[in-house]
Structure formats: structure tokens, C-alpha cells
PDB file of C-alpha atoms and ligand atoms in Angstrom:
ATOM      1  CA  UNK A   1      18.799   2.672  13.806  1.00  0.00           C
ATOM      2  CA  UNK A   2      17.999   5.905  15.647  1.00  0.00           C
ATOM      3  CA  UNK A   3      18.174   7.803  12.288  1.00  0.00           C
ATOM      4  CA  UNK A   4      15.416   5.604  10.844  1.00  0.00           C
ATOM      5  CA  UNK A   5      13.248   5.864  14.028  1.00  0.00           C
ATOM      6  CA  UNK A   6      13.575   9.632  13.899  1.00  0.00           C
ATOM      7  CA  UNK A   7      12.570   9.553  10.310  1.00  0.00           C
ATOM      8  CA  UNK A   8       9.499   7.543  11.012  1.00  0.00           C
ATOM      9  CA  UNK A   9       8.320   9.948  13.655  1.00  0.00           C
ATOM     10  CA  UNK A  10       8.780  12.801  11.261  1.00  0.00           C
ATOM     11  CA  UNK A  11       6.952  10.917   8.441  1.00  0.00           C
ATOM     12  CA  UNK A  12       4.068  10.086  10.758  1.00  0.00           C
ATOM     13  CA  UNK A  13       3.541  13.886  11.450  1.00  0.00           C
ATOM     14  CA  UNK A  14       3.813  14.855   7.847  1.00  0.00           C
ATOM     15  CA  UNK A  15       1.433  12.157   6.749  1.00  0.00           C
ATOM     16  CA  UNK A  16      -1.049  13.112   9.341  1.00  0.00           C
ATOM     17  CA  UNK A  17      -1.144  16.730   8.078  1.00  0.00           C
ATOM     18  CA  UNK A  18      -1.323  15.466   4.457  1.00  0.00           C
ATOM     19  CA  UNK A  19      -4.275  13.198   5.408  1.00  0.00           C
ATOM     20  CA  UNK A  20      -6.110  16.304   6.927  1.00  0.00           C
ATOM     21  CA  UNK A  21      -5.406  18.180   3.706  1.00  0.00           C
ATOM     22  CA  UNK A  22      -6.873  15.315   1.662  1.00  0.00           C
ATOM     23  CA  UNK A  23      -9.961  15.229   4.022  1.00  0.00           C
ATOM     24  CA  UNK A  24     -10.492  18.948   3.489  1.00  0.00           C
ATOM     25  CA  UNK A  25     -10.499  18.422  -0.330  1.00  0.00           C
ATOM     26  CA  UNK A  26     -12.625  15.365  -0.213  1.00  0.00           C
ATOM     27  CA  UNK A  27     -15.454  15.221  -2.644  1.00  0.00           C
ATOM     28  CA  UNK A  28     -19.057  14.517  -1.660  1.00  0.00           C
ATOM     29  CA  UNK A  29     -20.469  11.046  -2.318  1.00  0.00           C
ATOM     30  CA  UNK A  30     -21.830  10.618  -5.812  1.00  0.00           C
ATOM     31  CA  UNK A  31     -20.513  10.534  -9.365  1.00  0.00           C
ATOM     32  CA  UNK A  32     -16.597  10.534  -9.673  1.00  0.00           C
ATOM     33  CA  UNK A  33     -14.696  13.770  -9.632  1.00  0.00           C
ATOM     34  CA  UNK A  34     -11.352  14.060 -11.382  1.00  0.00           C
ATOM     35  CA  UNK A  35     -10.087  12.572 -14.630  1.00  0.00           C
ATOM     36  CA  UNK A  36      -8.982   9.198 -15.945  1.00  0.00           C
ATOM     37  CA  UNK A  37      -5.282   8.937 -16.802  1.00  0.00           C
ATOM     38  CA  UNK A  38      -6.188   5.727 -18.617  1.00  0.00           C
ATOM     39  CA  UNK A  39      -9.227   3.431 -18.414  1.00  0.00           C
ATOM     40  CA  UNK A  40     -10.355   3.481 -14.812  1.00  0.00           C
ATOM     41  CA  UNK A  41      -7.040   4.970 -13.586  1.00  0.00           C
ATOM     42  CA  UNK A  42      -8.187   7.999 -11.660  1.00  0.00           C
ATOM     43  CA  UNK A  43      -6.587  11.263 -10.829  1.00  0.00           C
ATOM     44  CA  UNK A  44      -7.950  14.042  -8.659  1.00  0.00           C
ATOM     45  CA  UNK A  45      -6.695  17.473  -7.750  1.00  0.00           C
ATOM     46  CA  UNK A  46      -5.980  16.096  -4.283  1.00  0.00           C
ATOM     47  CA  UNK A  47      -3.391  13.563  -5.605  1.00  0.00           C
ATOM     48  CA  UNK A  48      -1.156  16.395  -6.879  1.00  0.00           C
ATOM     49  CA  UNK A  49      -1.776  18.647  -3.856  1.00  0.00           C
ATOM     50  CA  UNK A  50      -1.034  16.005  -1.275  1.00  0.00           C
ATOM     51  CA  UNK A  51       2.153  14.737  -3.093  1.00  0.00           C
ATOM     52  CA  UNK A  52       3.428  18.346  -3.377  1.00  0.00           C
ATOM     53  CA  UNK A  53       2.784  18.992   0.301  1.00  0.00           C
ATOM     54  CA  UNK A  54       4.549  15.800   1.343  1.00  0.00           C
ATOM     55  CA  UNK A  55       7.506  16.386  -1.099  1.00  0.00           C
ATOM     56  CA  UNK A  56       8.008  19.884   0.220  1.00  0.00           C
ATOM     57  CA  UNK A  57       7.892  18.904   3.869  1.00  0.00           C
ATOM     58  CA  UNK A  58      10.049  15.838   3.559  1.00  0.00           C
ATOM     59  CA  UNK A  59      12.644  17.630   1.370  1.00  0.00           C
ATOM     60  CA  UNK A  60      12.889  20.444   3.933  1.00  0.00           C
ATOM     61  CA  UNK A  61      13.459  17.917   6.727  1.00  0.00           C
ATOM     62  CA  UNK A  62      15.685  15.459   4.891  1.00  0.00           C
ATOM     63  CA  UNK A  63      17.228  17.104   1.830  1.00  0.00           C
ATOM     64  CA  UNK A  64      19.822  14.359   1.449  1.00  0.00           C
ATOM     65  CA  UNK A  65      17.204  11.559   1.198  1.00  0.00           C
ATOM     66  CA  UNK A  66      15.879  10.304  -2.156  1.00  0.00           C
ATOM     67  CA  UNK A  67      12.275  10.969  -2.956  1.00  0.00           C
ATOM     68  CA  UNK A  68       9.910   9.266  -5.368  1.00  0.00           C
ATOM     69  CA  UNK A  69       6.196   9.971  -5.814  1.00  0.00           C
ATOM     70  CA  UNK A  70       3.347   8.420  -7.833  1.00  0.00           C
ATOM     71  CA  UNK A  71       2.681  11.738  -9.580  1.00  0.00           C
ATOM     72  CA  UNK A  72       6.106  13.389  -9.602  1.00  0.00           C
ATOM     73  CA  UNK A  73       8.352  10.320 -10.348  1.00  0.00           C
ATOM     74  CA  UNK A  74      11.827  10.030  -9.040  1.00  0.00           C
ATOM     75  CA  UNK A  75      12.675  13.510  -7.848  1.00  0.00           C
ATOM     76  CA  UNK A  76      15.891  12.549  -6.065  1.00  0.00           C
ATOM     77  CA  UNK A  77      17.819   9.368  -5.842  1.00  0.00           C
ATOM     78  CA  UNK A  78      19.399   8.274  -2.571  1.00  0.00           C
ATOM     79  CA  UNK A  79      20.433   5.331  -0.498  1.00  0.00           C
ATOM     80  CA  UNK A  80      17.544   6.291   1.694  1.00  0.00           C
ATOM     81  CA  UNK A  81      14.508   6.719  -0.474  1.00  0.00           C
ATOM     82  CA  UNK A  82      11.042   7.917   0.422  1.00  0.00           C
ATOM     83  CA  UNK A  83       8.271   6.591  -1.713  1.00  0.00           C
ATOM     84  CA  UNK A  84       4.894   8.290  -1.577  1.00  0.00           C
ATOM     85  CA  UNK A  85       1.393   7.447  -2.840  1.00  0.00           C
ATOM     86  CA  UNK A  86      -0.455  10.644  -2.048  1.00  0.00           C
ATOM     87  CA  UNK A  87      -3.866   8.961  -2.407  1.00  0.00           C
ATOM     88  CA  UNK A  88      -3.948   5.186  -2.715  1.00  0.00           C
ATOM     89  CA  UNK A  89      -7.532   4.243  -3.573  1.00  0.00           C
ATOM     90  CA  UNK A  90      -8.094   7.265  -5.695  1.00  0.00           C
ATOM     91  CA  UNK A  91     -11.068   5.611  -7.448  1.00  0.00           C
ATOM     92  CA  UNK A  92     -12.762   5.358  -4.070  1.00  0.00           C
ATOM     93  CA  UNK A  93     -11.715   8.808  -2.958  1.00  0.00           C
ATOM     94  CA  UNK A  94     -13.041  10.307  -6.190  1.00  0.00           C
ATOM     95  CA  UNK A  95     -16.519   8.972  -5.394  1.00  0.00           C
ATOM     96  CA  UNK A  96     -16.624  10.004  -1.750  1.00  0.00           C
ATOM     97  CA  UNK A  97     -16.003   6.372  -0.486  1.00  0.00           C
ATOM     98  CA  UNK A  98     -13.921   5.895   2.715  1.00  0.00           C
ATOM     99  CA  UNK A  99     -11.409   3.355   1.608  1.00  0.00           C
ATOM    100  CA  UNK A 100      -8.330   5.350   0.692  1.00  0.00           C
ATOM    101  CA  UNK A 101      -5.153   6.378   2.433  1.00  0.00           C
ATOM    102  CA  UNK A 102      -1.953   8.411   2.320  1.00  0.00           C
ATOM    103  CA  UNK A 103       1.054   6.114   2.124  1.00  0.00           C
ATOM    104  CA  UNK A 104       4.756   6.947   2.735  1.00  0.00           C
ATOM    105  CA  UNK A 105       7.366   4.318   2.889  1.00  0.00           C
ATOM    106  CA  UNK A 106      11.186   4.398   3.390  1.00  0.00           C
ATOM    107  CA  UNK A 107      13.601   2.120   1.633  1.00  0.00           C
ATOM    108  CA  UNK A 108      17.345   1.729   2.476  1.00  0.00           C
ATOM    109  CA  UNK A 109      18.742   0.367  -0.712  1.00  0.00           C
ATOM    110  CA  UNK A 110      16.454  -2.497  -1.436  1.00  0.00           C
ATOM    111  CA  UNK A 111      15.278  -2.962   2.106  1.00  0.00           C
ATOM    112  CA  UNK A 112      11.988  -1.516   3.299  1.00  0.00           C
ATOM    113  CA  UNK A 113      12.730   0.007   6.674  1.00  0.00           C
ATOM    114  CA  UNK A 114       9.770   2.096   7.644  1.00  0.00           C
ATOM    115  CA  UNK A 115       6.296   2.949   6.610  1.00  0.00           C
ATOM    116  CA  UNK A 116       3.239   5.045   7.538  1.00  0.00           C
ATOM    117  CA  UNK A 117      -0.206   4.521   6.164  1.00  0.00           C
ATOM    118  CA  UNK A 118      -3.035   6.873   7.311  1.00  0.00           C
ATOM    119  CA  UNK A 119      -6.646   6.286   6.273  1.00  0.00           C
ATOM    120  CA  UNK A 120      -8.298   9.354   7.814  1.00  0.00           C
ATOM    121  CA  UNK A 121     -11.864   8.527   6.756  1.00  0.00           C
ATOM    122  CA  UNK A 122     -11.412   5.134   8.562  1.00  0.00           C
ATOM    123  CA  UNK A 123      -9.540   6.766  11.476  1.00  0.00           C
ATOM    124  CA  UNK A 124      -6.690   4.393  11.136  1.00  0.00           C
ATOM    125  CA  UNK A 125      -2.861   4.861  11.141  1.00  0.00           C
ATOM    126  CA  UNK A 126      -0.515   2.039  10.474  1.00  0.00           C
ATOM    127  CA  UNK A 127       3.181   2.316  11.331  1.00  0.00           C
ATOM    128  CA  UNK A 128       6.163  -0.024  11.050  1.00  0.00           C
ATOM    129  CA  UNK A 129       9.788   0.184  11.791  1.00  0.00           C
ATOM    130  CA  UNK A 130      12.032  -2.678  10.820  1.00  0.00           C
ATOM    131  CA  UNK A 131      12.921  -4.776  13.828  1.00  0.00           C
ATOM    132  CA  UNK A 132      10.533  -2.876  16.049  1.00  0.00           C
ATOM    133  CA  UNK A 133       7.074  -4.183  15.059  1.00  0.00           C
ATOM    134  CA  UNK A 134       4.045  -3.096  13.128  1.00  0.00           C
ATOM    135  CA  UNK A 135       1.171  -1.114  14.729  1.00  0.00           C
ATOM    136  CA  UNK A 136      -2.381  -0.003  14.042  1.00  0.00           C
ATOM    137  CA  UNK A 137      -3.359   3.116  15.989  1.00  0.00           C
ATOM    138  CA  UNK A 138      -0.440   2.234  18.300  1.00  0.00           C
ATOM    139  CA  UNK A 139      -1.360  -1.342  18.915  1.00  0.00           C
ATOM    140  CA  UNK A 140       0.868  -4.133  17.833  1.00  0.00           C
ATOM    141  CA  UNK A 141      -0.593  -6.115  14.914  1.00  0.00           C
ATOM    142  CA  UNK A 142       0.077  -9.634  13.329  1.00  0.00           C
ATOM    143  CA  UNK A 143      -1.015 -11.691  10.402  1.00  0.00           C
ATOM    144  CA  UNK A 144      -4.095 -13.963  10.813  1.00  0.00           C
ATOM    145  CA  UNK A 145      -3.903 -17.471  12.248  1.00  0.00           C
ATOM    146  CA  UNK A 146      -6.290 -18.880   9.508  1.00  0.00           C
ATOM    147  CA  UNK A 147      -5.049 -22.240   8.231  1.00  0.00           C
ATOM    148  CA  UNK A 148      -7.842 -23.500   6.063  1.00  0.00           C
ATOM    149  CA  UNK A 149      -8.017 -21.753   2.716  1.00  0.00           C
ATOM    150  CA  UNK A 150     -11.791 -22.555   2.738  1.00  0.00           C
ATOM    151  CA  UNK A 151     -12.225 -20.157   5.710  1.00  0.00           C
ATOM    152  CA  UNK A 152      -9.937 -17.546   4.183  1.00  0.00           C
ATOM    153  CA  UNK A 153     -10.657 -14.194   2.738  1.00  0.00           C
ATOM    154  CA  UNK A 154      -8.337 -13.105  -0.053  1.00  0.00           C
ATOM    155  CA  UNK A 155      -8.284  -9.857  -1.808  1.00  0.00           C
ATOM    156  CA  UNK A 156      -7.169  -9.320  -5.392  1.00  0.00           C
ATOM    157  CA  UNK A 157      -6.261  -5.931  -6.803  1.00  0.00           C
ATOM    158  CA  UNK A 158      -7.378  -4.812 -10.227  1.00  0.00           C
ATOM    159  CA  UNK A 159      -6.091  -2.214 -12.751  1.00  0.00           C
ATOM    160  CA  UNK A 160      -6.255  -1.751 -16.475  1.00  0.00           C
ATOM    161  CA  UNK A 161      -2.673  -3.121 -16.607  1.00  0.00           C
ATOM    162  CA  UNK A 162      -3.992  -6.618 -16.231  1.00  0.00           C
ATOM    163  CA  UNK A 163      -5.734  -8.397 -19.067  1.00  0.00           C
ATOM    164  CA  UNK A 164      -9.265  -9.456 -18.135  1.00  0.00           C
ATOM    165  CA  UNK A 165      -8.541 -13.127 -18.858  1.00  0.00           C
ATOM    166  CA  UNK A 166      -5.560 -13.101 -16.413  1.00  0.00           C
ATOM    167  CA  UNK A 167      -7.587 -11.441 -13.649  1.00  0.00           C
ATOM    168  CA  UNK A 168     -10.343 -13.975 -14.128  1.00  0.00           C
ATOM    169  CA  UNK A 169      -7.860 -16.935 -14.112  1.00  0.00           C
ATOM    170  CA  UNK A 170      -6.404 -15.805 -10.771  1.00  0.00           C
ATOM    171  CA  UNK A 171      -9.817 -15.105  -9.179  1.00  0.00           C
ATOM    172  CA  UNK A 172     -10.888 -18.529 -10.317  1.00  0.00           C
ATOM    173  CA  UNK A 173      -7.876 -20.074  -8.611  1.00  0.00           C
ATOM    174  CA  UNK A 174      -8.617 -18.231  -5.383  1.00  0.00           C
ATOM    175  CA  UNK A 175     -12.244 -19.351  -5.426  1.00  0.00           C
ATOM    176  CA  UNK A 176     -11.206 -22.945  -6.269  1.00  0.00           C
ATOM    177  CA  UNK A 177      -9.434 -22.994  -2.914  1.00  0.00           C
ATOM    178  CA  UNK A 178     -12.794 -22.248  -1.329  1.00  0.00           C
ATOM    179  CA  UNK A 179     -11.591 -18.732  -0.256  1.00  0.00           C
ATOM    180  CA  UNK A 180     -13.743 -15.685  -0.307  1.00  0.00           C
ATOM    181  CA  UNK A 181     -12.650 -13.235  -2.984  1.00  0.00           C
ATOM    182  CA  UNK A 182     -12.646  -9.463  -2.409  1.00  0.00           C
ATOM    183  CA  UNK A 183     -11.431  -6.354  -4.216  1.00  0.00           C
ATOM    184  CA  UNK A 184     -11.394  -3.112  -2.209  1.00  0.00           C
ATOM    185  CA  UNK A 185      -9.674  -0.455  -4.393  1.00  0.00           C
ATOM    186  CA  UNK A 186      -6.593   0.345  -2.232  1.00  0.00           C
ATOM    187  CA  UNK A 187      -3.548  -1.946  -2.542  1.00  0.00           C
ATOM    188  CA  UNK A 188      -1.904  -0.280   0.434  1.00  0.00           C
ATOM    189  CA  UNK A 189      -4.838  -0.795   2.664  1.00  0.00           C
ATOM    190  CA  UNK A 190      -5.369  -4.412   1.560  1.00  0.00           C
ATOM    191  CA  UNK A 191      -1.764  -5.174   2.383  1.00  0.00           C
ATOM    192  CA  UNK A 192      -2.224  -3.385   5.705  1.00  0.00           C
ATOM    193  CA  UNK A 193      -5.264  -5.652   6.240  1.00  0.00           C
ATOM    194  CA  UNK A 194      -3.106  -8.730   5.593  1.00  0.00           C
ATOM    195  CA  UNK A 195      -0.549  -7.318   8.219  1.00  0.00           C
ATOM    196  CA  UNK A 196      -3.264  -7.018  10.811  1.00  0.00           C
ATOM    197  CA  UNK A 197      -5.158 -10.202  10.169  1.00  0.00           C
ATOM    198  CA  UNK A 198      -8.327  -8.716   8.625  1.00  0.00           C
ATOM    199  CA  UNK A 199      -7.443 -10.423   5.329  1.00  0.00           C
ATOM    200  CA  UNK A 200      -5.535 -13.798   4.875  1.00  0.00           C
ATOM    201  CA  UNK A 201      -3.997 -12.828   1.642  1.00  0.00           C
ATOM    202  CA  UNK A 202      -3.661 -10.279  -1.135  1.00  0.00           C
ATOM    203  CA  UNK A 203      -2.448 -10.552  -4.678  1.00  0.00           C
ATOM    204  CA  UNK A 204      -2.014  -8.140  -7.531  1.00  0.00           C
ATOM    205  CA  UNK A 205      -0.448  -9.069 -10.814  1.00  0.00           C
ATOM    206  CA  UNK A 206       0.844  -5.669 -11.763  1.00  0.00           C
ATOM    207  CA  UNK A 207       1.286  -3.069  -9.041  1.00  0.00           C
ATOM    208  CA  UNK A 208       3.711  -0.216  -8.463  1.00  0.00           C
ATOM    209  CA  UNK A 209       6.193   0.482  -5.747  1.00  0.00           C
ATOM    210  CA  UNK A 210       4.358   3.460  -4.400  1.00  0.00           C
ATOM    211  CA  UNK A 211       1.235   1.276  -3.691  1.00  0.00           C
ATOM    212  CA  UNK A 212       3.239  -1.234  -1.573  1.00  0.00           C
ATOM    213  CA  UNK A 213       6.360   0.563  -0.214  1.00  0.00           C
ATOM    214  CA  UNK A 214       4.807   1.557   3.144  1.00  0.00           C
ATOM    215  CA  UNK A 215       3.084  -1.791   3.586  1.00  0.00           C
ATOM    216  CA  UNK A 216       6.148  -3.903   3.070  1.00  0.00           C
ATOM    217  CA  UNK A 217       7.773  -3.219   6.424  1.00  0.00           C
ATOM    218  CA  UNK A 218       4.360  -3.681   8.083  1.00  0.00           C
ATOM    219  CA  UNK A 219       4.041  -7.122   6.480  1.00  0.00           C
ATOM    220  CA  UNK A 220       7.569  -8.137   7.473  1.00  0.00           C
ATOM    221  CA  UNK A 221       6.965  -7.084  11.091  1.00  0.00           C
ATOM    222  CA  UNK A 222       3.565  -8.625  11.305  1.00  0.00           C
ATOM    223  CA  UNK A 223       4.867 -12.069  10.302  1.00  0.00           C
ATOM    224  CA  UNK A 224       3.198 -12.278   6.834  1.00  0.00           C
ATOM    225  CA  UNK A 225       4.855 -14.001   3.915  1.00  0.00           C
ATOM    226  CA  UNK A 226       5.494 -11.783   0.891  1.00  0.00           C
ATOM    227  CA  UNK A 227       6.753 -12.680  -2.651  1.00  0.00           C
ATOM    228  CA  UNK A 228      10.011 -11.013  -3.568  1.00  0.00           C
ATOM    229  CA  UNK A 229       8.432  -7.906  -5.035  1.00  0.00           C
ATOM    230  CA  UNK A 230      11.472  -5.718  -4.942  1.00  0.00           C
ATOM    231  CA  UNK A 231      13.714  -8.331  -6.445  1.00  0.00           C
ATOM    232  CA  UNK A 232      11.311  -9.320  -9.301  1.00  0.00           C
ATOM    233  CA  UNK A 233      11.182  -5.847 -10.850  1.00  0.00           C
ATOM    234  CA  UNK A 234       9.392  -3.796  -8.211  1.00  0.00           C
ATOM    235  CA  UNK A 235      12.243  -1.589  -7.347  1.00  0.00           C
ATOM    236  CA  UNK A 236      12.248  -0.003 -10.821  1.00  0.00           C
ATOM    237  CA  UNK A 237       8.923  -0.777 -12.413  1.00  0.00           C
ATOM    238  CA  UNK A 238       5.601  -2.484 -11.924  1.00  0.00           C
ATOM    239  CA  UNK A 239       5.676  -6.064 -10.612  1.00  0.00           C
ATOM    240  CA  UNK A 240       3.576  -8.802  -9.073  1.00  0.00           C
ATOM    241  CA  UNK A 241       2.900  -9.147  -5.394  1.00  0.00           C
ATOM    242  CA  UNK A 242       1.517 -11.870  -3.134  1.00  0.00           C
ATOM    243  CA  UNK A 243       1.238 -11.428   0.573  1.00  0.00           C
ATOM    244  CA  UNK A 244      -0.401 -13.942   2.918  1.00  0.00           C
ATOM    245  CA  UNK A 245      -0.466 -15.215   6.477  1.00  0.00           C
ATOM    246  CA  UNK A 246       2.306 -17.805   6.853  1.00  0.00           C
ATOM    247  CA  UNK A 247      -0.138 -20.746   7.038  1.00  0.00           C
ATOM    248  CA  UNK A 248      -1.799 -20.394   3.728  1.00  0.00           C
ATOM    249  CA  UNK A 249       0.946 -18.544   1.802  1.00  0.00           C
ATOM    250  CA  UNK A 250       2.382 -21.689   0.099  1.00  0.00           C
ATOM    251  CA  UNK A 251      -0.955 -23.078  -0.913  1.00  0.00           C
ATOM    252  CA  UNK A 252      -2.053 -19.702  -2.328  1.00  0.00           C
ATOM    253  CA  UNK A 253       1.288 -19.197  -4.052  1.00  0.00           C
ATOM    254  CA  UNK A 254       0.901 -22.508  -5.877  1.00  0.00           C
ATOM    255  CA  UNK A 255      -2.766 -21.928  -6.698  1.00  0.00           C
ATOM    256  CA  UNK A 256      -2.144 -18.613  -8.370  1.00  0.00           C
ATOM    257  CA  UNK A 257       1.272 -19.399  -9.707  1.00  0.00           C
ATOM    258  CA  UNK A 258       3.057 -16.446  -7.928  1.00  0.00           C
ATOM    259  CA  UNK A 259       6.309 -17.814  -6.471  1.00  0.00           C
ATOM    260  CA  UNK A 260       7.219 -16.896  -2.839  1.00  0.00           C
ATOM    261  CA  UNK A 261      10.974 -17.148  -3.609  1.00  0.00           C
TER     262      UNK A 261
HETATM  263  C1  LIG B   1      -4.343   1.871  -7.206  1.00  0.00           C
HETATM  264  C2  LIG B   1      -4.937   1.112  -6.024  1.00  0.00           C
HETATM  265  C3  LIG B   1      -5.599  -0.204  -6.425  1.00  0.00           C
HETATM  266  C4  LIG B   1      -4.685  -1.087  -7.212  1.00  0.00           C
HETATM  267  C5  LIG B   1      -4.072  -0.378  -8.417  1.00  0.00           C
HETATM  268  C6  LIG B   1      -3.375   0.978  -7.978  1.00  0.00           C
HETATM  269  P1  LIG B   1      -4.086   4.462  -6.844  1.00  0.00           P
HETATM  270  O1  LIG B   1      -3.580   2.976  -6.743  1.00  0.00           O
HETATM  271  O2  LIG B   1      -3.930   0.715  -5.084  1.00  0.00           O
HETATM  272  O3  LIG B   1      -6.075  -0.869  -5.379  1.00  0.00           O
HETATM  273  O4  LIG B   1      -5.316  -2.271  -7.633  1.00  0.00           O
HETATM  274  O5  LIG B   1      -3.119  -1.176  -9.044  1.00  0.00           O
HETATM  275  O6  LIG B   1      -2.963   1.648  -9.087  1.00  0.00           O
HETATM  276  O7  LIG B   1      -4.173   4.810  -8.368  1.00  0.00           O
HETATM  277  O8  LIG B   1      -5.427   4.571  -6.193  1.00  0.00           O
HETATM  278  O9  LIG B   1      -2.953   5.214  -6.194  1.00  0.00           O
END
């Protein structure tokens, strides 16, 4: 609808300014800056500053919309609900690595309707509007055509929320298909990579809504298959996600025992 398209344009401008703020606060390469909320769960000053910036701008523009952030929690409920991850890939950001992004998604009830992901250190902006396509730097994207799992590259996300044995079991299953395993440190960017065909699949056993909210409309518009994250707990708490190109999705789903329906 025009109201959603208008919101996406506004979100794109706000995320762009937020990404510049994050770049200006970016630490030099080297030992990590920031603190650990829990084992290997990083927090920098930038996370708080960027979320506050986005919350203020979006609230001024759309005071009637719901707003939820990784750092601030559910500030406002609403049928339309913005979900922000100020820095996704904080562990990379904290070490001066390039693979991190600012992510802002919009849900209408339980439907992801729009998303913006900007990775300023990679000079990349992803946008999606339900029914109108997914784009990387303005060019239409789609999921990869790879059919043979033995030619596939599949990323798996990790956090301290997943027991080591479970992580190893799933990585083992991915490698048993002959696929190339990867782990890049930003769930949002990995899902965006599935949407634009740079990866054939992504799985994470326990991931939060703010890490995936902006990527879900991208995946839908790019023709990727996605497990029912929002309807298996993801709307209200951490849940499991699998996203893959439509050719290998079923095989991957069975191998790692994450249902697509
Ligand atoms: C993390 C990243 C990571 C994923 C974790 C997330 P953060 O988000 O997306 O790739 O594996 O589950 O918590 O902390 O960098 O916003």
C-alpha cells in the first residue's frame, strides 16, 4: 500500500543517517572494544547510540507505529511495528571488521512488509517492499539457482544460546551434504546474501526477531524458501530459522531437521 511504500522511503533515509553515525563511531581494527553482555555477546557504545537515533527519528515520523529494538525492547506496541537491530554483527564491528549492518524491518501484524539493511563499510543497501521486489543498491535481486548441495555454500549462525554439541551436529549435517560451511557474524547480512544468491542457505538454531525482521521481506521477494520463523515463536521470542534457495531448501531442511512448514 502507499502507506507502507512511504514508510520504506522514510526508513531508508533514517537508516542511511544511522549508518553514517555508526561509521563515525567505528573502532579501529584490533582488539575488541565494548563489553560482553554474556559469553561472546558483544555490546558497544554505538549499539545504544544508533538505536536511540533511529527510535527518535522513527517515533517523530510515525508516532502511532509500534517500535521494538534489540537494546530498548518493546517501546510501543502497534499493528504496524518497526523492529530495529542498531548494529547486527556487533562482534565484527567491535573489532573493526567490515561485516556489520544497521537493520530496520516493518511488520504488519505477523507479516513482514518492508525492510532496509545498510552495510556502510561494504557500501551496500538492501531494500524490500512486499509485492514490489527486493533490491541491492537499487538492482533487483533473487535467490541462487544452485541445485546441487555439493556445490552449495551454506552459512550457519552461532551464539552462546546454542549448545556446542547442537551446533556441531548441524554443521556436520551441512558438510555431509557436501556443502561449504560458513559463519560470518551477521545474521541479517547472511540472510540478505541468501536473498541475492551469494549464499544458497542460512540456518541459525536460536535467533531473535531484530536479527531477521528486515531480511524476511527480502527473502520473500527474492524467491527464497524460509521456515515459519514468526509462527514458531519468533514473533515473541528467540526461534529457529532456515532460509535457502528453492532448489535445495527441502534437502537442507531434512538434513538439519528444521521444518519448512
Ligand atoms: C548477532 C549476529 C550473529 C548471530 C547472533 C546475533 P548482534 O546479532 O546476527 O550473526 O549469529 O545470533 O545475536 O548481537 O550482532 O546484533
